[in-house]
Amino acid sequence: MPTILGHNQYGKAENRVVKITRDGDTHHIKDLNVSVALSGDLDDVHLTGSNANCLPTDTTKNTCFAFAKEHGIESAEQYGIELARHFVESQPSIHRARIRIEEYSWERIAGSDAGSKFIGSDEVKHSFVRKGQETRLVQVTYDGEQFEVLSGLKDLTVMNTTNSEFWGYIKDKYTTLKEDYDRILATSLSTWWRHNWTGVDDERTPNWNKSYEQSKKHILQAFVETYSLSLQQTLFQMGSRVINNRSEIDEIRFSAPNKHHFRQDLSAFGLENEAKDGAVYWAADRPYGLIEATILRDGADQRIPVDMTNL
Amino acid sequence: MPTILGHNQYGKAENRVVKITRDGDTHHIKDLNVSVALSGDLDDVHLTGSNANCLPTDTTKNTCFAFAKEHGIESAEQYGIELARHFVESQPSIHRARIRIEEYSWERIAGSDAGSKFIGSDEVKHSFVRKGQETRLVQVTYDGEQFEVLSGLKDLTVMNTTNSEFWGYIKDKYTTLKEDYDRILATSLSTWWRHNWTGVDDERTPNWNKSYEQSKKHILQAFVETYSLSLQQTLFQMGSRVINNRSEIDEIRFSAPNKHHFRQDLSAFGLENEAKDGAVYWAADRPYGLIEATILRDGADQRIPVDMTNL
Amino acid sequence: MPTILGHNQYGKAENRVVKITRDGDTHHIKDLNVSVALSGDLDDVHLTGSNANCLPTDTTKNTCFAFAKEHGIESAEQYGIELARHFVESQPSIHRARIRIEEYSWERIAGSDAGSKFIGSDEVKHSFVRKGQETRLVQVTYDGEQFEVLSGLKDLTVMNTTNSEFWGYIKDKYTTLKEDYDRILATSLSTWWRHNWTGVDDERTPNWNKSYEQSKKHILQAFVETYSLSLQQTLFQMGSRVINNRSEIDEIRFSAPNKHHFRQDLSAFGLENEAKDGAVYWAADRPYGLIEATILRDGADQRIPVDMTNL
Amino acid sequence: MPTILGHNQYGKAENRVVKITRDGDTHHIKDLNVSVALSGDLDDVHLTGSNANCLPTDTTKNTCFAFAKEHGIESAEQYGIELARHFVESQPSIHRARIRIEEYSWERIAGSDAGSKFIGSDEVKHSFVRKGQETRLVQVTYDGEQFEVLSGLKDLTVMNTTNSEFWGYIKDKYTTLKEDYDRILATSLSTWWRHNWTGVDDERTPNWNKSYEQSKKHILQAFVETYSLSLQQTLFQMGSRVINNRSEIDEIRFSAPNKHHFRQDLSAFGLENEAKDGAVYWAADRPYGLIEATILRDGADQRIPVDMTNL
C-alpha cells in the first residue's frame, strides 16, 4: 500500500476537572477543562489495530482527576507540566505529550450583614459566582527533553468608544467604504504567548499566575492608551507592551475579530447621528474583519502556529 | 375551510442596539438586543396575503434605532415601555405590542499611570471590557390599556462548595442515588419577576435600575445564606427574599439547571476524595436536574408563563 | 411570610438515550434526548427541605434508560406515554408528568460493491450517517386522567428562490423598506401540533410515526405550492394543510424566523443583480423577522403555549 | 523597541454569499461562507498606523459578492482560486491570499401531485430544504507563484453499531477501563485533504466537485468496511482509501472525536443489557477521546497543519 502514516496524536479531550481546596472555612476553586494529546510509537494501532502500545484515552482521563487530588492545582501551567511529564516518562511508547487547559474564573459573592451573621464571620467563604469574562488558556508540550509552555486567553471583549480612526487606505474598483475619523473599536481578543522557560538545567520557573495577571494587564492598558489608526496598530502595541514588560515571554500571537459597530443612518427620519454627540450603533455579527498578528522579541523564533488562536 | 387563525404575532427580533452617551470625556454604553412582537387586526395578512394592516418588521427595526436616538435609553424597561406604547398608539391595526430586551453589561478598564497621563486624567473614560456575567432581561407588554413589565436575568452561574445536602428522598425500584451530606450546589440561574406597576392612573413608576440591582442582590444573598437541603428550598428562599424586600414585585419564577459536580471516585488508585478534605469533582454537562418554581406575593395572580424562563 | 409557592416542577433533563435494535444482522437506531418534569405534592421540599415526597431526578434518569430496555421505543410518543404514566401511577406524591423528547434521525450509508462483499450481503446493515435535518419533537403530559400529546419539529430550513413577494404594507415615518416582487423566502421552521387523542375510553391510538411523516410532508408541500405574499400567509397554508389532512390533529403552532437573503447592491461596480437573472444575496444573521401563528380546527381549544415553539 | 512583527494576515471573515442560478424555471443554489486573509507588505499598518498599503476588509467583502456575480460559482474551489489570484495580482502590497470557504448543501423538496400541477411540471424547481449533513470545506492559498488547494468536510457524524472492539491496551496504575469486544463506534468527522495541483504550467485542473463526492464516498465506505480494533485503525483505512483511489490527492488529515455511547448498567434493576441483544446506551458529551492522524502518499510532504481540522 503506497500510503504512510504522518503526524498523529490521541487522548481524552475536555476533562472538566474541578478542585476545591478548603483552608479552614475558606474555600478556593480551580475550574479546568483539560485535554490530553499523546504521540509516540503508535504505528501499530493505526496499521494493524494492535493496542499494545496504546494507553487508553480513558486512562488519561483518570490520570487528570487523580493528579488534581495527588498534586493539587497551583496553576494550570504547573498542573499541565506535571501531567505532560508523567505521560512521557511513565510510558515507553509515549514520546510526546501536549496538555491543553481552559480555566474558568469564579469570584466570591459579596456578603450581606445578615449573611455575615449566618456564616459566623465578616466574609462569604464558600459562595461563588462565575466571573464570565475571559477564559484563561494553557498549552504545555513535553518531548522528554524540553517543555514548551504557552499561556493565553480568549473571549476578552473590549471596546473603545472613541480615539479610533480608519482612513488613507487603498481604494480599488470594489471599494465603497467611507473613511471614518471617530469610530468605535471593539474586538473579542484571543491570544497565546510563549514563555522562554523550557525546564532544562537550573532555569528559574516563572510565577505562572503572576505572569498571566500582568500580561493581561499590559494588553488591556495598551488597548486603553493606543490612539488607534487601525486594529493592526493596536495589536502591535499590545504585543510589544507584553514583550517589553515580561522578560519570561518571547512571542505573542493575537486573533482579533473586529466587532463592528456601524453608526446607524437615521437621516431618513430627520435625525442626526454623529459620534461626537453620542451615537446609536448597530452591533453586527457577520461578516467581520479578522486581524491576526505575531509579535516577537528580537531574535526569538516564531513557534506559535498560525491557526492556534482560533482554538 | 374548517381552519381558523389563533394567536399570532410578528416583528423584528434581535435588533442589536448600542447607544453611546458622551458626558464630556466620560462615555457610557447601553448594549441591548431588542425583539419586537406585534398583534392585532392581522387576519388578512394570514388569510389573503393582503399587507394593508401590516407594519413591516423592517420598520419596527428602524423604530428601535430611532427611538434610542430620540429618547435615549435610561433603562431597558423605560425604553421598552416607550416602544410598546408607540406601536399600539400609532397604528390602528396594532392592538398589542411585546418588547423583549436582553442587556449586556460593560465595566470600565482600570487605568494605569501611563494611561492616566495619556488620556489627561486620572480615569479611563471611554475604554470598556464586557462584564460577561449575567444577561439582564426585560419584557414589556402593552395592550392599549395596561402595561405588564417583567424583569429578570439569565446565565448567572453560582456555586456553594458546602452547606448543601440531599437525603431522605423516595427510594423506588429504579433508585440508585446515594444520599449526600456535603455536596456542591451549583446552578445557572434564569429568572423573571413581575412588577405590579401597570402604568394606569397615578401609580409611581419604579426605579427600574435600582429594582434590578436590589433584586439580584437579594437572590445572591439568599443563595449564600441558605443551608440547602434541596435546590427547590434554595429557590423558594431566593424568591421569598425578593418578594419580601421589593414591594414593586409580586411574582418571580426560576428555572435552575442543577450543574452537577460529581465527586470523582479515586479509590481504585488508593486515593481518598472526601468533601471535607477538599475534593476533586467532575463537572458534568448532561443530563442535569432542572428545577422550576414560581413564588408569589400572597393574593397575587400567577402570570409568568411556565416556559418563559427557558427563553 | 407573605409568600406562597406557585407552579413548580422538577426532573432530569436531557437524558441522551440511544436504543439499538438488532433484527438479525440488520440494526435499527432510536436516538433520543429525554427530559422529565414532575409536579405534585411537593410543597415540603420547597418550604422545609424535606424530600420525603421527592423522587430524585437521578431516579427519573434511571427510569428513562430502564424503560428503553424493558419496553423498547416504537415511537417517541409511545415511549413518552409509558414514562409519563409510570411516574404518576407509581408515586402517590406525583400528580402530573411532562415528558419532552427530541429525536435525531440516522440513515443507512449506501453500500459499495466491495462493502457488500465484505459484509456478506447487498446491504449495509449496521452503518449509519446522522441525517442532520430537522429534529423531531414530542411532549407528553399526563395528569392521572388524560394525556395530551404534542408532536412537532425544529430546525427544518427551507427556501423558495422565487414565487414570493412583499408589498402593499403600511408606510409610517420610520418605513424605508422597498417593495419587492421577486424575493427569496427562507425560514427555519419550529412547529408543534396537538393530537386530539387523550387516552380516555376506547379511542384509537394514532400511528405516531405515520402521523409525523405525513404532517411534515403536508408542511413541505404547502411551502412549495404557496405563491407567497407574506410569510404569515405561507404559515397559515401550512397549518391548514395539516389540519385538513390529518384528522388526529386539532391545533398547530409555528415559529418562523425569516432567514433574510438580501439582494446585494452591486451597482457601484457596474453590475446589475436582478432576481430574474439569478442574483447574489447576502444571508444575514440578525436581526430577523420572527413570525408566529396558531392554526386551529374550527371549534378546537387553543392550548399550545405561545412560547413553546422557541424551546 | 526590541520587538518585531512576525506572521500577520487580515481580511473579512464569514461573508455569507448565496448565489442563485436560474436555468429556465429550474433554480440552483450555491450557499457559501467565505473568509479572506491577506498578507504582504503590511508593516506600516502595524507599526505606524499608515493604511497606504491596506486594502480594507470591507473591500474584500465587496469583492466576494461581486465575483460571485461576475464569474459565478462553479465550485467553491474554482471560486476561491479566482478570488485568491485577484487579490495578489491586483494589489502590489498583497503577496499572499488565503480563502477559506464553508459550503452548505440544499436538496430539492420532493413534489406532490397537487404541487406538480401548481407549478406546471412534474418537478419542484425552486423549492429547497437544507440538507443539514456535513459542511464542505475549501482552503485556497496563493503566493503569486503557486496555489495550494485543500478540500475537506466537517460534522459528518457516523456510527457503526457493531464490528468494533477495543482491547489489548496498556494497563497502568490509573487504568480502570474494561475491554470491549462489541462496542459502538461513532464519530463526528472533520477532515482536510490536499490536492497536488498547484496551477503551474499545463497541469490538468481537477474536477473539484467530482473529487469531493468521490473522496467522501471512499471515506464512508472505509468506515462501513473496516472491522475496527481502534478508531485509529479506521481513520488510517479511510485515508488510505482516499489516497489510493484519488490520484489528485497526496495528503489527508482527520480529527475524530470519539462520540462515546456507553452501555448503561441496568443490573440494579434486574435487566441484562448486552450488545448482542440490542442494548441501551448513554450518548455522552464530554470528555471524549480525540483521535487525529495524517495519511500521506508515499514521498509526499506533510503540509496540512496539525490544528487545522479543528477549525
XYZ file of N, CA and C in Angstrom, chain D residues 18-120:
309
model
N -24.660 33.896 -1.109
C -25.599 32.930 -1.688
C -25.861 33.326 -3.136
N -25.590 32.400 -4.058
C -25.782 32.685 -5.488
C -26.862 31.759 -6.021
N -27.916 32.356 -6.572
C -28.966 31.580 -7.229
C -28.709 31.611 -8.733
N -28.751 30.464 -9.366
C -28.672 30.399 -10.819
C -30.021 29.938 -11.348
N -30.518 30.647 -12.360
C -31.803 30.250 -12.943
C -31.541 29.653 -14.321
N -31.940 28.407 -14.463
C -31.809 27.702 -15.735
C -33.240 27.463 -16.208
N -33.824 28.490 -16.859
C -35.264 28.466 -17.104
C -35.966 28.516 -15.766
N -36.919 27.604 -15.568
C -37.641 27.580 -14.294
C -36.876 26.837 -13.210
N -35.823 26.163 -13.602
C -35.083 25.353 -12.637
C -33.980 26.190 -11.991
N -34.047 26.322 -10.688
C -33.080 27.142 -9.956
C -32.047 26.250 -9.269
N -30.849 26.826 -9.067
C -29.771 26.144 -8.347
C -29.239 27.087 -7.274
N -28.793 26.527 -6.149
C -28.271 27.319 -5.023
C -26.798 26.994 -4.790
N -25.961 28.020 -4.625
C -24.640 27.852 -4.012
C -24.649 28.702 -2.745
N -24.399 28.077 -1.614
C -24.557 28.738 -0.312
C -23.219 28.639 0.425
N -22.491 29.749 0.446
C -21.113 29.736 0.943
C -20.907 30.696 2.109
N -19.918 30.368 2.908
C -19.416 31.251 3.951
C -17.929 31.465 3.648
N -17.573 32.671 3.208
C -16.259 32.931 2.615
C -15.429 33.834 3.525
N -14.213 33.406 3.834
C -13.311 34.188 4.687
C -12.008 34.480 3.944
N -11.630 35.755 3.928
C -10.446 36.216 3.208
C -9.355 36.557 4.217
N -8.109 36.135 3.928
C -6.962 36.534 4.766
C -5.810 36.902 3.837
N -5.324 38.146 3.967
C -4.286 38.676 3.088
C -3.015 38.981 3.890
N -1.872 38.695 3.244
C -0.580 39.041 3.835
C 0.238 39.795 2.790
N 1.305 40.480 3.264
C 2.171 41.168 2.295
C 2.994 42.249 2.949
N 3.070 43.363 2.261
C 3.898 44.489 2.701
C 3.072 45.367 3.644
N 2.881 44.847 4.856
C 1.910 45.461 5.758
C 2.531 45.914 7.080
N 3.854 46.084 7.076
C 4.495 46.517 8.322
C 3.974 47.876 8.793
N 3.803 48.798 7.852
C 3.410 50.147 8.264
C 2.073 50.185 8.995
N 1.138 49.385 8.526
C -0.174 49.436 9.176
C -0.058 48.994 10.642
N 0.891 48.106 10.928
C 1.098 47.673 12.315
C 1.957 48.671 13.103
N 2.965 49.217 12.436
C 3.966 49.981 13.191
C 3.613 51.458 13.315
N 3.056 52.037 12.271
C 2.774 53.478 12.299
C 1.290 53.782 12.164
N 0.488 52.773 11.787
C -0.921 53.047 11.545
C -1.184 53.631 10.166
N -0.175 53.718 9.309
C -0.428 54.153 7.930
C -1.117 53.024 7.180
N -2.253 53.340 6.558
C -3.020 52.328 5.844
C -2.795 52.374 4.334
N -1.708 53.019 3.906
C -1.483 53.226 2.465
C -1.385 51.902 1.702
N -0.934 50.836 2.360
C -0.819 49.529 1.698
C -1.974 48.583 2.033
N -2.964 49.103 2.698
C -4.030 48.243 3.244
C -5.293 48.321 2.395
N -5.636 47.212 1.774
C -6.941 47.094 1.115
C -7.945 46.799 2.224
N -8.977 47.654 2.397
C -9.867 47.462 3.554
C -10.564 46.101 3.538
N -10.804 45.571 4.712
C -11.551 44.304 4.786
C -12.918 44.474 4.132
N -13.485 45.658 4.220
C -14.783 45.895 3.581
C -14.692 45.713 2.060
N -13.571 46.097 1.477
C -13.391 45.898 0.034
C -13.279 44.413 -0.290
N -12.609 43.660 0.569
C -12.517 42.217 0.292
C -13.901 41.581 0.345
N -14.756 42.093 1.212
C -16.150 41.610 1.258
C -16.867 41.934 -0.049
N -16.794 43.174 -0.478
C -17.442 43.557 -1.737
C -16.969 42.674 -2.887
N -15.687 42.365 -2.890
C -15.121 41.568 -3.979
C -15.713 40.157 -3.996
N -15.913 39.593 -2.811
C -16.529 38.259 -2.748
C -17.907 38.254 -3.407
N -18.702 39.259 -3.107
C -20.053 39.311 -3.686
C -19.994 39.610 -5.192
N -19.137 40.557 -5.577
C -19.057 40.924 -6.988
C -18.559 39.754 -7.839
N -17.564 39.030 -7.338
C -17.038 37.895 -8.111
C -18.084 36.794 -8.290
N -18.927 36.609 -7.276
C -19.982 35.592 -7.413
C -20.901 35.948 -8.577
N -21.101 37.265 -8.783
C -21.959 37.695 -9.900
C -21.194 37.676 -11.221
N -19.978 38.178 -11.205
C -19.225 38.302 -12.458
C -18.767 36.943 -12.992
N -18.349 36.063 -12.110
C -17.735 34.806 -12.546
C -18.568 33.572 -12.202
N -19.634 33.751 -11.432
C -20.416 32.592 -10.999
C -19.621 31.745 -10.013
N -20.245 30.677 -9.550
C -19.581 29.767 -8.600
C -19.784 28.346 -9.103
N -18.831 27.866 -9.890
C -18.967 26.501 -10.405
C -18.655 25.511 -9.284
N -17.600 25.816 -8.553
C -17.289 25.058 -7.338
C -16.662 26.048 -6.376
N -16.696 25.696 -5.087
C -16.070 26.577 -4.102
C -14.572 26.689 -4.371
N -13.950 25.598 -4.835
C -12.514 25.636 -5.124
C -12.232 26.646 -6.247
N -12.976 26.541 -7.365
C -12.725 27.419 -8.507
C -12.928 28.889 -8.115
N -13.989 29.132 -7.374
C -14.302 30.495 -6.918
C -13.201 31.008 -5.988
N -12.734 30.165 -5.103
C -11.644 30.562 -4.204
C -10.354 30.850 -4.961
N -10.076 30.059 -5.990
C -8.862 30.277 -6.800
C -8.920 31.648 -7.479
N -10.087 31.995 -7.996
C -10.217 33.297 -8.683
C -10.067 34.460 -7.706
N -10.658 34.310 -6.522
C -10.526 35.375 -5.515
C -9.069 35.531 -5.079
N -8.420 34.424 -4.794
C -7.032 34.496 -4.307
C -6.126 35.133 -5.360
N -6.290 34.703 -6.619
C -5.465 35.267 -7.685
C -5.705 36.785 -7.809
N -6.973 37.176 -7.731
C -7.311 38.594 -7.862
C -6.604 39.455 -6.818
N -6.661 39.043 -5.563
C -6.103 39.903 -4.508
C -4.593 40.048 -4.683
N -3.918 38.947 -5.005
C -2.460 39.000 -5.121
C -2.040 39.740 -6.384
N -2.751 39.501 -7.466
C -2.296 40.062 -8.737
C -2.755 41.499 -8.961
N -3.796 41.931 -8.226
C -4.272 43.302 -8.450
C -3.668 44.298 -7.474
N -3.075 43.844 -6.383
C -2.549 44.763 -5.368
C -1.071 44.490 -5.119
N -0.211 45.414 -5.467
C 1.232 45.201 -5.263
C 1.598 44.906 -3.811
N 0.861 45.449 -2.861
C 1.236 45.238 -1.462
C 0.752 43.895 -0.919
N -0.098 43.204 -1.652
C -0.624 41.903 -1.179
C 0.159 40.795 -1.865
N 0.849 39.985 -1.061
C 1.734 38.963 -1.630
C 1.179 37.550 -1.474
N 0.162 37.418 -0.655
C -0.364 36.088 -0.386
C -1.812 36.238 0.038
N -2.648 35.358 -0.521
C -4.069 35.381 -0.143
C -4.491 33.973 0.235
N -5.265 33.879 1.290
C -5.823 32.593 1.718
C -7.337 32.747 1.803
N -8.043 31.935 1.040
C -9.507 31.989 1.016
C -10.022 30.702 1.648
N -10.810 30.862 2.698
C -11.448 29.683 3.313
C -12.948 29.742 3.054
N -13.512 28.607 2.705
C -14.929 28.565 2.354
C -15.590 27.364 3.033
N -16.746 27.633 3.632
C -17.652 26.572 4.064
C -18.820 26.532 3.085
N -19.241 25.364 2.686
C -20.395 25.280 1.782
C -21.482 24.422 2.408
N -22.718 24.966 2.399
C -23.882 24.263 2.940
C -24.708 23.721 1.778
N -25.177 22.493 1.886
C -25.885 21.900 0.753
C -27.400 21.910 0.962
N -28.099 22.027 -0.108
C -29.567 22.027 -0.145
C -30.023 20.925 -1.086
N -31.180 20.359 -0.806
C -31.748 19.382 -1.743
C -33.164 19.818 -2.105
N -33.623 19.375 -3.263
C -34.968 19.764 -3.696
C -36.015 19.061 -2.859
N -37.105 19.778 -2.575
C -38.214 19.169 -1.843
C -38.965 18.277 -2.816
N -39.248 17.061 -2.401
C -39.989 16.136 -3.256
C -41.385 16.692 -3.530
N -41.838 16.632 -4.781
C -43.117 17.240 -5.169
C -44.298 16.327 -4.905
N -45.446 16.923 -4.652
C -46.697 16.178 -4.563
C -47.398 16.275 -5.917
N -48.447 15.514 -6.126
C -49.224 15.646 -7.356
C -49.802 17.048 -7.473
N -50.419 17.467 -6.392
C -51.005 18.806 -6.414
C -49.923 19.835 -6.714
N -48.784 19.648 -6.098
C -47.691 20.580 -6.314
C -47.271 20.585 -7.763
N -47.198 19.438 -8.340
C -46.787 19.360 -9.731
C -47.735 20.172 -10.590
N -49.039 20.008 -10.301
C -49.996 20.786 -11.091
C -49.785 22.276 -10.866
N -49.626 22.638 -9.630
C -49.494 24.061 -9.298
C -48.351 24.707 -10.058
N -47.231 24.017 -10.108
C -46.072 24.655 -10.721
C -45.906 24.240 -12.187
N -46.947 23.552 -12.695
C -46.985 23.284 -14.144
C -45.920 22.324 -14.636
